[in-house]
CSV table of C-alpha atoms in Angstrom, one decimal:
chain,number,residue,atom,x,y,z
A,1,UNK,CA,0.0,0.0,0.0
A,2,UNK,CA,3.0,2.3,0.7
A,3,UNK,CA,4.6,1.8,-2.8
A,4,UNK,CA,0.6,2.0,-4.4
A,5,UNK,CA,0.6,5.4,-2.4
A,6,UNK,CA,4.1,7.1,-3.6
A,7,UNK,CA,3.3,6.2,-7.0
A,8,UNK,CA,-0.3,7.2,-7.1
A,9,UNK,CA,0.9,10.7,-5.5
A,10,UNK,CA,3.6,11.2,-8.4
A,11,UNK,CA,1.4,10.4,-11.2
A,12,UNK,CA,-1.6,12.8,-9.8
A,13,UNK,CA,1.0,15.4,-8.3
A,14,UNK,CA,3.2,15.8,-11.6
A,15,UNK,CA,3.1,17.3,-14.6
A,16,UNK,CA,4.3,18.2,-17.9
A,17,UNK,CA,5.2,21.8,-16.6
A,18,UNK,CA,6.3,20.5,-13.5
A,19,UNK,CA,7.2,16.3,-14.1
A,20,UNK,CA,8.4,14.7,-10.6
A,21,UNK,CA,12.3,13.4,-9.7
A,22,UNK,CA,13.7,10.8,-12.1
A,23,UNK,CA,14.9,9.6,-8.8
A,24,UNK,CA,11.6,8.7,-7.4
A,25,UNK,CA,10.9,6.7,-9.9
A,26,UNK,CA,13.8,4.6,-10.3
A,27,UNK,CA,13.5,4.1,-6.9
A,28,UNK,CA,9.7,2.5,-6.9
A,29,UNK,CA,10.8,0.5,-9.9
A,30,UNK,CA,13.6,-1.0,-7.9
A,31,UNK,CA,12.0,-1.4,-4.7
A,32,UNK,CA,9.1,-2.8,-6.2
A,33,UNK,CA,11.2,-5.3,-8.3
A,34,UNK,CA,12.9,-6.5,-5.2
A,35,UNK,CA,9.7,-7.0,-3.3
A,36,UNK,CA,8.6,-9.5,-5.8
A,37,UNK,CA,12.1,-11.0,-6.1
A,38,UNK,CA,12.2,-11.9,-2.5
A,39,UNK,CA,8.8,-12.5,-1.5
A,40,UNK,CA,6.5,-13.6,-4.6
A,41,UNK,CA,8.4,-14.9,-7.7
A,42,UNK,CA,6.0,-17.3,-8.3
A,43,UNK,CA,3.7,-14.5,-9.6
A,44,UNK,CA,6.3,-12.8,-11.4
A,45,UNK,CA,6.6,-16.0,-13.2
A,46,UNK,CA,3.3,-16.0,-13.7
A,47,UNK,CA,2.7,-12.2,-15.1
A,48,UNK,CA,5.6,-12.8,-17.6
A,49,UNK,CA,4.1,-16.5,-18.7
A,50,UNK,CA,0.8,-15.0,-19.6
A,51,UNK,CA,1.9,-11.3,-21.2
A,52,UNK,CA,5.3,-11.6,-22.0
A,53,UNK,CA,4.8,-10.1,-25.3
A,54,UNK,CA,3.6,-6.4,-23.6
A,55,UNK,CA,6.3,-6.5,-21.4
A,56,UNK,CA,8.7,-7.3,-23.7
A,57,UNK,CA,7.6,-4.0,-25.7
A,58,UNK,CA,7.3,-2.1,-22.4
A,59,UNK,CA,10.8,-2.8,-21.4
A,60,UNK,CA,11.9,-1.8,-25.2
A,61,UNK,CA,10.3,1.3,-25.3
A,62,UNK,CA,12.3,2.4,-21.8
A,63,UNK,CA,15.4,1.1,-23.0
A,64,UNK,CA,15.0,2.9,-26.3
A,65,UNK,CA,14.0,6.4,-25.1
A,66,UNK,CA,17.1,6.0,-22.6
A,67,UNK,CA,19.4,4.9,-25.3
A,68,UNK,CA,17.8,8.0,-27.7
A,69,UNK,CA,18.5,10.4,-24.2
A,70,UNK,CA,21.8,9.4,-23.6
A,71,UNK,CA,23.5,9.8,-27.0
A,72,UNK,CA,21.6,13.0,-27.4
A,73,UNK,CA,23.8,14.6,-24.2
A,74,UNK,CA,26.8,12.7,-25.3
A,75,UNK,CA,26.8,14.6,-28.7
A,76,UNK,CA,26.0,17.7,-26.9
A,77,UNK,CA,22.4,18.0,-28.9
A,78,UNK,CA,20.0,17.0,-26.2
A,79,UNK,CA,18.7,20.4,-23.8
A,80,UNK,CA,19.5,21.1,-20.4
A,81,UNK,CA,17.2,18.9,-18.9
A,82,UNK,CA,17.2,15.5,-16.9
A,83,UNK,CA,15.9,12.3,-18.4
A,84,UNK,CA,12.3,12.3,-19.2
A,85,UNK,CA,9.9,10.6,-16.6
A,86,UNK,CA,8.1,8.0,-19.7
A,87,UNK,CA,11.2,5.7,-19.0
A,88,UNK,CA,10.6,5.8,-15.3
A,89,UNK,CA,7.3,5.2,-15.4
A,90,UNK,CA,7.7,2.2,-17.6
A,91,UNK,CA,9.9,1.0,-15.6
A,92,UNK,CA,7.2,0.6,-12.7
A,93,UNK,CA,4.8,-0.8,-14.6
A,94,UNK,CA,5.0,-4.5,-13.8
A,95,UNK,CA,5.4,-4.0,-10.5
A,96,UNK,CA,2.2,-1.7,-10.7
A,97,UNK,CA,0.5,-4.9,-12.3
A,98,UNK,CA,1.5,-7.0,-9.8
A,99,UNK,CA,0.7,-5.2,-6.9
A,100,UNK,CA,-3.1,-4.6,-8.6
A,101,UNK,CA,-3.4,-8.3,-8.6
A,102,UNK,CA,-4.4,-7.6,-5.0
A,103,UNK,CA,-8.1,-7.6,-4.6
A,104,UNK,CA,-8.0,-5.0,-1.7
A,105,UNK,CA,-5.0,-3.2,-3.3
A,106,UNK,CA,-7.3,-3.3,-6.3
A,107,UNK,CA,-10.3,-1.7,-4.7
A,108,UNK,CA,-8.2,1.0,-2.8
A,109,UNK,CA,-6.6,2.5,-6.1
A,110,UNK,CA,-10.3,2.5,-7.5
A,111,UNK,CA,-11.6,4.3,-5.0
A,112,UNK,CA,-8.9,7.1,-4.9
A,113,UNK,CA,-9.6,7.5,-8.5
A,114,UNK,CA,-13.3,7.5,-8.3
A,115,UNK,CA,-12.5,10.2,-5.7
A,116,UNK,CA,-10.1,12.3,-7.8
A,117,UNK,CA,-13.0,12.1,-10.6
A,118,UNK,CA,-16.0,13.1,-8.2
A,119,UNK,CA,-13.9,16.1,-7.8
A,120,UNK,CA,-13.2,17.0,-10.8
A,121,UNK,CA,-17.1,16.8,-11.9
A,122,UNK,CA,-17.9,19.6,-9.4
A,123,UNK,CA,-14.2,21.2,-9.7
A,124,UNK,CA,-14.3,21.9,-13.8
A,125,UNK,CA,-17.6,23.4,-14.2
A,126,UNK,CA,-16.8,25.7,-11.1
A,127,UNK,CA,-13.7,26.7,-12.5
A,128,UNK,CA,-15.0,27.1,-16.7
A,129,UNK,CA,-17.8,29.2,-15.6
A,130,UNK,CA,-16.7,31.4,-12.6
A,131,UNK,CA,-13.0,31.4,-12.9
A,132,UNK,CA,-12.6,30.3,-9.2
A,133,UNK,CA,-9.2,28.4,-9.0
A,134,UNK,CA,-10.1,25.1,-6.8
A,135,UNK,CA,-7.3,22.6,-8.8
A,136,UNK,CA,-4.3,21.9,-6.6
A,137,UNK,CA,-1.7,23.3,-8.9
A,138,UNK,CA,-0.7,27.2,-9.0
A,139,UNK,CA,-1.1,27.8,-12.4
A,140,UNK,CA,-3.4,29.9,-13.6
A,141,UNK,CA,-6.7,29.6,-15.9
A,142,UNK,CA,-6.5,30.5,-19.3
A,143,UNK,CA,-9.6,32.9,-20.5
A,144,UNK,CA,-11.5,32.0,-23.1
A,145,UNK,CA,-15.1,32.5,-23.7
A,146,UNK,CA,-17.5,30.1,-24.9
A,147,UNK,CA,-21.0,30.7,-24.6
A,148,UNK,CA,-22.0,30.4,-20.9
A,149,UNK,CA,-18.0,29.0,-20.2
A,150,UNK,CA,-15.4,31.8,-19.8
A,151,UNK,CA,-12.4,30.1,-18.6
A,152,UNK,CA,-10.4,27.3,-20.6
A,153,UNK,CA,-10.6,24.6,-17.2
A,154,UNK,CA,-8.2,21.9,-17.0
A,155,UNK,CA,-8.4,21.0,-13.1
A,156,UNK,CA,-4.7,20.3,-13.7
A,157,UNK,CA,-3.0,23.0,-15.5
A,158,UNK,CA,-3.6,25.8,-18.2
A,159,UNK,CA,-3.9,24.0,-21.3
A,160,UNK,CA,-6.7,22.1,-22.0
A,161,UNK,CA,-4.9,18.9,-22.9
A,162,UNK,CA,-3.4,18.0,-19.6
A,163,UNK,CA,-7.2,16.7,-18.1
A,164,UNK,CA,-8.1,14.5,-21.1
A,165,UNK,CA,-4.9,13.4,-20.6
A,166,UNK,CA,-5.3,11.9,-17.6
A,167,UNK,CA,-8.4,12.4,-15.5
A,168,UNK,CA,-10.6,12.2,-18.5
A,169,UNK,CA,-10.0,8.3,-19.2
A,170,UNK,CA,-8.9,7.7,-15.9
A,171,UNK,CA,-12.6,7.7,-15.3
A,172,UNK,CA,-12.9,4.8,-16.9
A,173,UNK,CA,-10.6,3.1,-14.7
A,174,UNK,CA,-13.2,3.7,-11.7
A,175,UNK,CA,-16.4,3.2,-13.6
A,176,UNK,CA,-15.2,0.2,-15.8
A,177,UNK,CA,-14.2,-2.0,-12.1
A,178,UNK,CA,-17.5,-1.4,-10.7
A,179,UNK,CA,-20.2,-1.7,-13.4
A,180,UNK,CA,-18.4,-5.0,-14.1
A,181,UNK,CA,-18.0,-6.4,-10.6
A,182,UNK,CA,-14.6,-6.6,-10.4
A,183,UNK,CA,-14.6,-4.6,-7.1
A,184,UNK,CA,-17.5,-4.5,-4.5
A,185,UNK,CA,-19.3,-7.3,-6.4
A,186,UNK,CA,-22.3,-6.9,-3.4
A,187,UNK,CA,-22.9,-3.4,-4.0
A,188,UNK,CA,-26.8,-3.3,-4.7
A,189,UNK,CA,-25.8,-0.8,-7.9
A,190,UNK,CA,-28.6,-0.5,-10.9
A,191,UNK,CA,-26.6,-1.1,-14.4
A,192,UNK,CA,-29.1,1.4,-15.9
A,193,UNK,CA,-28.1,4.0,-13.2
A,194,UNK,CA,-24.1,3.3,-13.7
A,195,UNK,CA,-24.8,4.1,-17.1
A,196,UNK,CA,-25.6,7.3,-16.9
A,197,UNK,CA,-22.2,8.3,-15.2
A,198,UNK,CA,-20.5,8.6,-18.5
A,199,UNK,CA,-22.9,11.0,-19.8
A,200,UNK,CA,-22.5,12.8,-16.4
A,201,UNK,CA,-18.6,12.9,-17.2
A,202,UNK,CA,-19.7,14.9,-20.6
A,203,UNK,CA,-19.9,18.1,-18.5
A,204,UNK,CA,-15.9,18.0,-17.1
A,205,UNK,CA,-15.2,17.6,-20.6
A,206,UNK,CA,-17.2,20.4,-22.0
A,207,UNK,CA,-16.1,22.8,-19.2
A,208,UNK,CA,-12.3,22.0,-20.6
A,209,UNK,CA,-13.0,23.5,-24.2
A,210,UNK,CA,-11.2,21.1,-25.8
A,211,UNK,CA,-12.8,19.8,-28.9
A,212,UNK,CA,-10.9,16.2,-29.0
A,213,UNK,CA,-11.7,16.2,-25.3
A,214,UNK,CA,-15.7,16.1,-25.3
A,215,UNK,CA,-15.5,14.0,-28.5
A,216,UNK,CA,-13.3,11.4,-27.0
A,217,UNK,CA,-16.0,11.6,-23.9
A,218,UNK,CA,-18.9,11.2,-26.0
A,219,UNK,CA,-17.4,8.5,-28.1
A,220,UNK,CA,-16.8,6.9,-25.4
A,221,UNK,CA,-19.9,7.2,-23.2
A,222,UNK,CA,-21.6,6.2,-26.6
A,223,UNK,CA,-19.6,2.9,-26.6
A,224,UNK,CA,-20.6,1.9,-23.2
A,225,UNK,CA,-24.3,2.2,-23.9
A,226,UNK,CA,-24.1,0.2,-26.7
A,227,UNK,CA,-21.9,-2.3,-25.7
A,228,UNK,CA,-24.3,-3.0,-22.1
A,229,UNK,CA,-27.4,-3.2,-24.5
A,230,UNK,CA,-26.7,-7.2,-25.4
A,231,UNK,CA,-30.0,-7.0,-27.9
A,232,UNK,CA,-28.6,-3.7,-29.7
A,233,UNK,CA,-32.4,-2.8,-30.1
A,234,UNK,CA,-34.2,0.0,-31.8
A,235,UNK,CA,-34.4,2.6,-29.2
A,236,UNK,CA,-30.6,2.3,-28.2
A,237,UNK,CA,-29.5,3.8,-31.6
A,238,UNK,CA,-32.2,6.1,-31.3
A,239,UNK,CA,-30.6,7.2,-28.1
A,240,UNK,CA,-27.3,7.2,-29.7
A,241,UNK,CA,-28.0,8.9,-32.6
A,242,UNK,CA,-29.9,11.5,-30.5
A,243,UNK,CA,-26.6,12.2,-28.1
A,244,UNK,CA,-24.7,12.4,-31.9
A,245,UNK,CA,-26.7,15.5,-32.9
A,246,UNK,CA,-26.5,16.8,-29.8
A,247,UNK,CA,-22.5,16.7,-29.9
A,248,UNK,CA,-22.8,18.3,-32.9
A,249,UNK,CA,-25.0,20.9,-31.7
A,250,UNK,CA,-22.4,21.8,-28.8
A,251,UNK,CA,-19.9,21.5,-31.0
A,252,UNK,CA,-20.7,24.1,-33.5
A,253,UNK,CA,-22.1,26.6,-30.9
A,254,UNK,CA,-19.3,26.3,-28.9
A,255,UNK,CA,-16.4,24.7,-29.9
A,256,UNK,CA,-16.4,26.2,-33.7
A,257,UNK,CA,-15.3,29.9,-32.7
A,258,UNK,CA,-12.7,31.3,-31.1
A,259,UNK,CA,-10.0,28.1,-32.1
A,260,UNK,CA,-7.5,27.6,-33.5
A,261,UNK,CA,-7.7,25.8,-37.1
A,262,UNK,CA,-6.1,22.5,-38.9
A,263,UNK,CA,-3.5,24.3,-41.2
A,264,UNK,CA,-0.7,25.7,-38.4
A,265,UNK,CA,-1.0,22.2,-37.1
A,266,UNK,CA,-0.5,20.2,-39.9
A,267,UNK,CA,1.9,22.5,-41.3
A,268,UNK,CA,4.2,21.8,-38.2
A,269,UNK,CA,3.2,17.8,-37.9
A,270,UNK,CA,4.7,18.1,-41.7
A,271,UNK,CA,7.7,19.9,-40.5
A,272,UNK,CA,8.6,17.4,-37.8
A,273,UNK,CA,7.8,14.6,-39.9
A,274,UNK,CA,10.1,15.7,-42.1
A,275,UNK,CA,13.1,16.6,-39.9
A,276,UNK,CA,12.6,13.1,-37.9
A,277,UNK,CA,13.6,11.5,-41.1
A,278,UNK,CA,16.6,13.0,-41.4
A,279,UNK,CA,19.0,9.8,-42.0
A,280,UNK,CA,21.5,11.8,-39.4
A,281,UNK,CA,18.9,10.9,-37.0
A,282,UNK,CA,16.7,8.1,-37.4
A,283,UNK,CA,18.9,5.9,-35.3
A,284,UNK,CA,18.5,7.6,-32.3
A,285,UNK,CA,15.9,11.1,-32.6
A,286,UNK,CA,16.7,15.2,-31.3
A,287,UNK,CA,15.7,14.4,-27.7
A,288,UNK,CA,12.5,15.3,-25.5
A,289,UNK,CA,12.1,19.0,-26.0
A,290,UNK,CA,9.6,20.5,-23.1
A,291,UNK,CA,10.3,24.0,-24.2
A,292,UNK,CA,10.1,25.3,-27.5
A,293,UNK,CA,12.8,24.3,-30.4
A,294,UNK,CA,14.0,27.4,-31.9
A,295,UNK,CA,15.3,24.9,-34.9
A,296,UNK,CA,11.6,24.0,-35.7
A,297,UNK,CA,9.7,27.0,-36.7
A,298,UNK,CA,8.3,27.4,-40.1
A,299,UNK,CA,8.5,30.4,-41.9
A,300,UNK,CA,5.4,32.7,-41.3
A,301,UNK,CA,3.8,30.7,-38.9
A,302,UNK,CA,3.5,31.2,-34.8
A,303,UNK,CA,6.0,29.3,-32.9
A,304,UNK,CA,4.6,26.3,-31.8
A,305,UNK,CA,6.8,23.5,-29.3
A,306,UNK,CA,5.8,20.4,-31.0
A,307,UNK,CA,4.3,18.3,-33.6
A,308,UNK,CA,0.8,18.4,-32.1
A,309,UNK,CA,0.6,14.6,-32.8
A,310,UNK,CA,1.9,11.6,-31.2
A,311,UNK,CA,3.6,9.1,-33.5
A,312,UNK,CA,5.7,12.3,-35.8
A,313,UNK,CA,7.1,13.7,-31.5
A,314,UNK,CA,7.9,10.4,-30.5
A,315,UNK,CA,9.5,9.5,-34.3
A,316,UNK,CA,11.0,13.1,-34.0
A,317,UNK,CA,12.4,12.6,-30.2
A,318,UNK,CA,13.8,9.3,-30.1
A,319,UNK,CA,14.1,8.2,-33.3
A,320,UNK,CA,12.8,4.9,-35.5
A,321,UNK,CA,13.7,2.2,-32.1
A,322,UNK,CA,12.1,4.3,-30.5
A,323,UNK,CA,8.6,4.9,-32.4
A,324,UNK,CA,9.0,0.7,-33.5
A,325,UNK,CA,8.9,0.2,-29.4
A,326,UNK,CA,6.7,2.2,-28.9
A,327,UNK,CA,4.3,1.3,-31.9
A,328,UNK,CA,4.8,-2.2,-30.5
A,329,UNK,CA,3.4,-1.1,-27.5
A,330,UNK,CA,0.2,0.2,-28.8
A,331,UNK,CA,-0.2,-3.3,-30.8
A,332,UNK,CA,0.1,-5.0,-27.7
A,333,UNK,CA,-2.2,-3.2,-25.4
A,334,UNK,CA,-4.4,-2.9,-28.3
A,335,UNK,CA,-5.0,-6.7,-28.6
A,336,UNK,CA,-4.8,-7.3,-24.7
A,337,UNK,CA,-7.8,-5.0,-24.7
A,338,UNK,CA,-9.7,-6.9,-27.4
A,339,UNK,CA,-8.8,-10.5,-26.5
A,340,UNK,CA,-9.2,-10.2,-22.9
A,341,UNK,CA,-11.7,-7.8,-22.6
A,342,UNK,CA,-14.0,-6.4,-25.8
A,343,UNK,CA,-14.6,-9.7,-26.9
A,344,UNK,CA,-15.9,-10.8,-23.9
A,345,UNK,CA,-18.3,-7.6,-24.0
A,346,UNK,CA,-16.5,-6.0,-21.1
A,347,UNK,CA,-15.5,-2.6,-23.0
A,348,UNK,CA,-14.0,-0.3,-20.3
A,349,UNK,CA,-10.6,-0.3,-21.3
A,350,UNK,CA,-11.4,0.3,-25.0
A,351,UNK,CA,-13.7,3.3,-23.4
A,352,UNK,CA,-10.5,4.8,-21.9
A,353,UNK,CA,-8.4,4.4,-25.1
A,354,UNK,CA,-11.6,6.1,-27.4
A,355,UNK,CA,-11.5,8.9,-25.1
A,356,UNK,CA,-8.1,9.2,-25.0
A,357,UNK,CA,-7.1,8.9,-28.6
A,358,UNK,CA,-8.6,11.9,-29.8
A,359,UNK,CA,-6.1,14.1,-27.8
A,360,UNK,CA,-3.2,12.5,-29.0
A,361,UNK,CA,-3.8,12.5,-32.3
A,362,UNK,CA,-4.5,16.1,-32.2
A,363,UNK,CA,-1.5,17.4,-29.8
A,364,UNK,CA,1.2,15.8,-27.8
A,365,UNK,CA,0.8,12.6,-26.7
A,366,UNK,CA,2.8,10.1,-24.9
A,367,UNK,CA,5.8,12.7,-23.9
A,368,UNK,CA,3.3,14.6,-21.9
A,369,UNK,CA,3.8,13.1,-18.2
A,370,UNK,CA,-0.1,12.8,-18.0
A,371,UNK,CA,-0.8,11.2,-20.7
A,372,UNK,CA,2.0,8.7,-20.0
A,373,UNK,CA,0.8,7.9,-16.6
A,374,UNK,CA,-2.6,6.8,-17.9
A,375,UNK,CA,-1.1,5.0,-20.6
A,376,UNK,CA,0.8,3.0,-17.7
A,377,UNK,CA,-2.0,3.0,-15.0
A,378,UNK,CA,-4.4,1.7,-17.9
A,379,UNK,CA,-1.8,-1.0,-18.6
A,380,UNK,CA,-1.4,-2.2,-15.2
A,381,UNK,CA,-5.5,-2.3,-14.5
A,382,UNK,CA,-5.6,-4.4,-17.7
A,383,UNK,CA,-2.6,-7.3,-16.8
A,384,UNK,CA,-4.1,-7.0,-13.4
A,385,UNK,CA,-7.5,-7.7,-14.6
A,386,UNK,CA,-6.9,-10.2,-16.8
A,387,UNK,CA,-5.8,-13.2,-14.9
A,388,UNK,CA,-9.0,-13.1,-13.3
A,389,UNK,CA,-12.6,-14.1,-14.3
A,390,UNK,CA,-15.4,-12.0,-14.5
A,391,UNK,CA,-17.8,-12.3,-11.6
A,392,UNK,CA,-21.1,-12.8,-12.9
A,393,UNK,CA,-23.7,-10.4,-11.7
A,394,UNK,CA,-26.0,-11.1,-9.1
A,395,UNK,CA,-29.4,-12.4,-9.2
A,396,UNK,CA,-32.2,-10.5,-8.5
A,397,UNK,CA,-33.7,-11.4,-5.1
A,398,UNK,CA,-36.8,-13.2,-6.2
A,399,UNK,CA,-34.5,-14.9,-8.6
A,400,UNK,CA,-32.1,-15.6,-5.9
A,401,UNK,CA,-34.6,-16.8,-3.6
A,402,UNK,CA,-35.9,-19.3,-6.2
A,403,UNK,CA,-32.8,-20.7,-7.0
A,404,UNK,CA,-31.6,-21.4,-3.8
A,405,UNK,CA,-35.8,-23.1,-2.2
A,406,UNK,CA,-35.4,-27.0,-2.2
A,407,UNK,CA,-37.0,-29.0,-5.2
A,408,UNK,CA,-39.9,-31.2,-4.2
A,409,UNK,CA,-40.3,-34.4,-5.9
């Protein structure tokens, strides 16, 4: 619980403006490997027996970013800055899972994150609409007005991108548990009530102004409805095709004014494309920038710090071993999430990818810290989940009471 603790405090406490010690989390990855080492390698046998394969890519996506960091300083190119937290982070990861394996370590780390998202449902709207600053870090809100919301609310930080980052799909993480059993199985909770939580969760991600945001939200929310309607009848489309025009409503009316448009982004994902192909550097990338590269600015066009899309920073920053490990990766958890979970019509962890994906296809993704501690708490839930069944729901009392009265001959 100590080690769940220190890492849950770094991934919610950190930042991309502010990303914790490099030190901290060597540290948990060490300690946690030793734990296992001397106390329970018979389920560290087990974890790597049944998903060697994501590990495999998880330990070859920290091994290239610190390979790509480490030449960069040695030929003097990389920036005064220490080594990127992703590594770190990766690093902890199978400990993470293991420790998750825990059914009362389990249920803990969903309730702080139900917690952290209950406060963020009140905290956003508070802070969109009447600019009063209730998120834990200093900076500021960014003004921006939007019909009835005047102030671009992250909960985290200034820029829009940091909550769908994290706390956006990391509601999936506490919903998905629950509606599915997997923690506090006796719970008298009403499917058709749980249901409506992701449509509540629409109203966080409007208040954030952030057009991938409320579409990965929707998207998401969508999913779940359709996927815990097993007879996929009429009315459910009806009902999704009614929240549909409603997104679009909001979006126009909202969202459509007062943006940014497609052509200074693409212009700069061409840009970086370009340099990261560079044959100089394919082998090992420029480095993790966190403040703007001076060398990347294209003519008559605002300065911007980065790619604004996933795959071209992470090709750009550490190079093709880098974006093959870390395109690995995604295969892996991709299929993980379908074999173990979608298929088996349990979609929560495909709900927190939907609404995730968006938001990294449209600005940094993986090299902001937030992003990259979902990406490795989603992970863990999903190994830890796994390796155990499903708990089938309960019976409903009359049912219950039935099945379990004596049969008369």
């Amino acid at each position: 619980m100590l080690w769940l603790a220190g890492f849950l405090f770094l991934a919610f406490k950190g930042a991309t403006v502010a990303p914790p010690a490099n030190s901290a989390f060597f540290a948990l990855a060490a300690l946690g490997s030793a734990w296992f080492a001397a106390f329970d390698r018979a389920r560290v046998r087990e974890l790597w027996r049944e998903h060697r394969g994501l590990l495999a890519t998880v330990l070859l996506l920290a091994a290239a970013i610190l390979f790509s960091e480490a030449v960069a300083k040695a030929r003097g190119e990389a920036p005064a800055h220490p080594l990127p937290p992703q590594a770190g982070l990766l690093l902890c990861l199978p400990a993470l899972a293991l420790f998750l394996r825990d059914e009362r370590a389990l249920r803990a780390v969903v309730l702080v994150f139900a917690a952290v998202c209950l406060w963020h449902l009140v905290a956003m709207p508070l802070e969109a609409v009447l600019g009063v600053k209730v998120s834990w870090h200093r900076i500021e809100l960014l003004p921006r007005d939007a019909g009835p919301l005047h102030f671009q609310a992250s909960g985290l930080a200034w820029q829009a991108y940091y909550f769908p980052g994290l706390f956006l799909p990391l509601f999936w993480l506490a919903w998905g548990p629950v509606y599915e059993r997997r923690v506090f199985p006796g719970w008298p909770l009403s499917p058709r009530a749980m249901l409506v939580l992701p449509l509540l969760w629409l109203v966080p991600a409007l208040s954030v102004q952030s057009r991938s945001a409320f579409a990965g939200a929707l998207t998401a929310a969508l999913l779940a409805i359709v996927g815990a309607s097993r007879a996929k009848r009429l009315r459910t489309w009806f009902a999704v095709g009614l929240l549909a025009i409603f997104a679009a409503a909001v979006y126009w009316h909202l969202f459509a004014e007062n943006k940014s448009g497609a052509d200074l982004r693409v212009a700069y994902f061409k840009h970086y494309v370009r340099a990261a192909m560079d044959w100089h550097w394919l082998a090992t990338g420029r480095s993790y920038y966190l403040d703007p590269d001076l060398r990347m600015m294209v003519p008559g066009m605002q300065m911007l710090q980065h790619s604004h899309n996933d795959i071209a920073q992470v090709f750009y920053s550490w190079g093709l071993p880098g974006l093959l490990a870390y395109l690995a990766f995604w295969v892996a958890l991709v299929r993980l999430v379908w074999t173990r979970f979608a298929r088996h019509g349990e979609y929560w962890p495909a709900c927190a990818l939907i609404a995730l994906l968006p938001n990294m296809v449209t600005d940094l993704g993986f090299q902001h810290y937030e992003k990259a501690a979902f990406l490795v708490l989603l992970t863990a839930f999903c190994l830890a989940c796994a390796g155990r069944p499903r708990p089938a729901r309960a019976a409903a009392p009359d049912q219950a009471g039935a099945a379990a009265a004596p049969v008369r001959p």
